[in-house]
């Protein structure tokens, strides 16, 4: 049994390449493809602000190095005392601040 799709007879179709083929020399190329303006991109003020904020976020670790050093010093001296009530209150507040 043979099935014919779109009148395909089993022979490969001939390809016409002349119009879309590669030009043979630079003059022909220039004639076919005139000089194009280079692509440009103009950022809005909001986009520039987003780029600036992104750079700041990447540069800032978000860690208060002085506070870390102070806590480390207190820990080494066995003088650091954590208050569980304060920790719990601040965790809950942080959770509330992040909620929509």
PDB file of C-alpha atoms in Angstrom:
ATOM      1  CA  UNK A   1       0.000   0.000   0.000  1.00  0.00           C
ATOM      2  CA  UNK A   2       1.294   3.438  -0.856  1.00  0.00           C
ATOM      3  CA  UNK A   3       0.125   6.767   0.511  1.00  0.00           C
ATOM      4  CA  UNK A   4       0.410   9.980  -1.434  1.00  0.00           C
ATOM      5  CA  UNK A   5       0.751  13.193   0.565  1.00  0.00           C
ATOM      6  CA  UNK A   6       0.448  16.502  -1.291  1.00  0.00           C
ATOM      7  CA  UNK A   7       1.079  14.764  -4.594  1.00  0.00           C
ATOM      8  CA  UNK A   8       4.484  13.509  -3.479  1.00  0.00           C
ATOM      9  CA  UNK A   9       5.636  11.046  -6.085  1.00  0.00           C
ATOM     10  CA  UNK A  10       8.732   9.758  -4.416  1.00  0.00           C
ATOM     11  CA  UNK A  11      11.242  12.017  -6.142  1.00  0.00           C
ATOM     12  CA  UNK A  12      13.024  14.757  -4.255  1.00  0.00           C
ATOM     13  CA  UNK A  13      11.788  18.252  -5.062  1.00  0.00           C
ATOM     14  CA  UNK A  14      14.110  20.586  -6.917  1.00  0.00           C
ATOM     15  CA  UNK A  15      15.338  23.503  -4.808  1.00  0.00           C
ATOM     16  CA  UNK A  16      15.502  27.010  -6.220  1.00  0.00           C
ATOM     17  CA  UNK A  17      18.489  28.629  -4.548  1.00  0.00           C
ATOM     18  CA  UNK A  18      19.326  31.483  -6.900  1.00  0.00           C
ATOM     19  CA  UNK A  19      17.355  34.255  -5.191  1.00  0.00           C
ATOM     20  CA  UNK A  20      18.149  33.240  -1.641  1.00  0.00           C
ATOM     21  CA  UNK A  21      21.635  31.843  -2.139  1.00  0.00           C
ATOM     22  CA  UNK A  22      24.802  33.568  -1.019  1.00  0.00           C
ATOM     23  CA  UNK A  23      26.051  36.406  -3.286  1.00  0.00           C
ATOM     24  CA  UNK A  24      29.277  35.614  -5.081  1.00  0.00           C
ATOM     25  CA  UNK A  25      31.076  38.890  -4.349  1.00  0.00           C
ATOM     26  CA  UNK A  26      31.018  41.874  -1.991  1.00  0.00           C
ATOM     27  CA  UNK A  27      29.482  44.222  -4.571  1.00  0.00           C
ATOM     28  CA  UNK A  28      26.566  41.876  -5.072  1.00  0.00           C
ATOM     29  CA  UNK A  29      26.204  41.576  -1.316  1.00  0.00           C
ATOM     30  CA  UNK A  30      26.132  45.355  -0.869  1.00  0.00           C
ATOM     31  CA  UNK A  31      23.541  45.691  -3.638  1.00  0.00           C
ATOM     32  CA  UNK A  32      21.296  43.056  -2.078  1.00  0.00           C
ATOM     33  CA  UNK A  33      21.738  44.180   1.543  1.00  0.00           C
ATOM     34  CA  UNK A  34      22.096  47.945   1.910  1.00  0.00           C
ATOM     35  CA  UNK A  35      23.868  49.191   5.040  1.00  0.00           C
ATOM     36  CA  UNK A  36      21.650  48.919   8.087  1.00  0.00           C
ATOM     37  CA  UNK A  37      21.638  51.212  11.052  1.00  0.00           C
ATOM     38  CA  UNK A  38      23.143  49.457  14.074  1.00  0.00           C
ATOM     39  CA  UNK A  39      20.638  48.236  16.615  1.00  0.00           C
ATOM     40  CA  UNK A  40      20.282  50.574  19.553  1.00  0.00           C
ATOM     41  CA  UNK A  41      18.723  50.261  22.948  1.00  0.00           C
ATOM     42  CA  UNK A  42      17.472  53.146  25.059  1.00  0.00           C
ATOM     43  CA  UNK A  43      16.781  52.416  28.704  1.00  0.00           C
ATOM     44  CA  UNK A  44      13.982  54.130  30.553  1.00  0.00           C
ATOM     45  CA  UNK A  45      14.643  55.886  33.823  1.00  0.00           C
ATOM     46  CA  UNK A  46      13.031  52.970  35.635  1.00  0.00           C
ATOM     47  CA  UNK A  47      15.320  50.476  33.899  1.00  0.00           C
ATOM     48  CA  UNK A  48      18.403  52.507  34.822  1.00  0.00           C
ATOM     49  CA  UNK A  49      17.194  52.677  38.423  1.00  0.00           C
ATOM     50  CA  UNK A  50      16.676  48.900  38.447  1.00  0.00           C
ATOM     51  CA  UNK A  51      20.237  48.389  37.170  1.00  0.00           C
ATOM     52  CA  UNK A  52      21.602  50.674  39.883  1.00  0.00           C
ATOM     53  CA  UNK A  53      19.619  48.883  42.597  1.00  0.00           C
ATOM     54  CA  UNK A  54      20.755  45.500  41.295  1.00  0.00           C
ATOM     55  CA  UNK A  55      24.406  46.610  41.476  1.00  0.00           C
ATOM     56  CA  UNK A  56      23.882  47.847  45.045  1.00  0.00           C
ATOM     57  CA  UNK A  57      22.237  44.589  46.124  1.00  0.00           C
ATOM     58  CA  UNK A  58      25.068  42.553  44.636  1.00  0.00           C
ATOM     59  CA  UNK A  59      27.665  44.738  46.351  1.00  0.00           C
ATOM     60  CA  UNK A  60      25.926  44.663  49.755  1.00  0.00           C
ATOM     61  CA  UNK A  61      26.088  41.359  51.606  1.00  0.00           C
ATOM     62  CA  UNK A  62      23.357  42.470  54.005  1.00  0.00           C
ATOM     63  CA  UNK A  63      25.535  41.546  56.973  1.00  0.00           C
ATOM     64  CA  UNK A  64      26.378  44.102  59.631  1.00  0.00           C
ATOM     65  CA  UNK A  65      30.067  43.241  60.014  1.00  0.00           C
ATOM     66  CA  UNK A  66      30.483  45.379  63.152  1.00  0.00           C
ATOM     67  CA  UNK A  67      27.620  43.611  64.890  1.00  0.00           C
ATOM     68  CA  UNK A  68      29.009  40.204  63.900  1.00  0.00           C
ATOM     69  CA  UNK A  69      32.421  41.151  65.259  1.00  0.00           C
ATOM     70  CA  UNK A  70      30.890  42.361  68.531  1.00  0.00           C
ATOM     71  CA  UNK A  71      28.841  39.181  69.016  1.00  0.00           C
ATOM     72  CA  UNK A  72      31.870  37.056  68.158  1.00  0.00           C
ATOM     73  CA  UNK A  73      33.927  38.914  70.762  1.00  0.00           C
ATOM     74  CA  UNK A  74      31.207  38.429  73.401  1.00  0.00           C
ATOM     75  CA  UNK A  75      30.927  34.724  72.545  1.00  0.00           C
ATOM     76  CA  UNK A  76      34.690  34.271  72.870  1.00  0.00           C
ATOM     77  CA  UNK A  77      34.566  35.944  76.281  1.00  0.00           C
ATOM     78  CA  UNK A  78      31.559  33.803  77.255  1.00  0.00           C
ATOM     79  CA  UNK A  79      29.587  36.989  77.898  1.00  0.00           C
ATOM     80  CA  UNK A  80      26.900  36.731  75.195  1.00  0.00           C
ATOM     81  CA  UNK A  81      23.421  36.134  76.556  1.00  0.00           C
ATOM     82  CA  UNK A  82      20.600  35.550  74.104  1.00  0.00           C
ATOM     83  CA  UNK A  83      17.115  36.564  75.188  1.00  0.00           C
ATOM     84  CA  UNK A  84      14.653  34.019  73.726  1.00  0.00           C
ATOM     85  CA  UNK A  85      11.732  36.449  74.118  1.00  0.00           C
ATOM     86  CA  UNK A  86      13.491  39.138  72.086  1.00  0.00           C
ATOM     87  CA  UNK A  87      14.495  36.607  69.424  1.00  0.00           C
ATOM     88  CA  UNK A  88      10.928  35.282  69.144  1.00  0.00           C
ATOM     89  CA  UNK A  89       9.454  38.803  68.972  1.00  0.00           C
ATOM     90  CA  UNK A  90      11.862  39.861  66.220  1.00  0.00           C
ATOM     91  CA  UNK A  91      11.256  36.681  64.208  1.00  0.00           C
ATOM     92  CA  UNK A  92       7.506  37.247  64.365  1.00  0.00           C
ATOM     93  CA  UNK A  93       7.921  40.901  63.399  1.00  0.00           C
ATOM     94  CA  UNK A  94      10.116  39.952  60.449  1.00  0.00           C
ATOM     95  CA  UNK A  95       7.494  37.441  59.321  1.00  0.00           C
ATOM     96  CA  UNK A  96       4.768  40.118  59.551  1.00  0.00           C
ATOM     97  CA  UNK A  97       6.897  42.568  57.594  1.00  0.00           C
ATOM     98  CA  UNK A  98       7.282  40.046  54.762  1.00  0.00           C
ATOM     99  CA  UNK A  99       3.584  39.176  54.580  1.00  0.00           C
ATOM    100  CA  UNK A 100       1.548  40.911  51.843  1.00  0.00           C
TER     101      UNK A 100
END
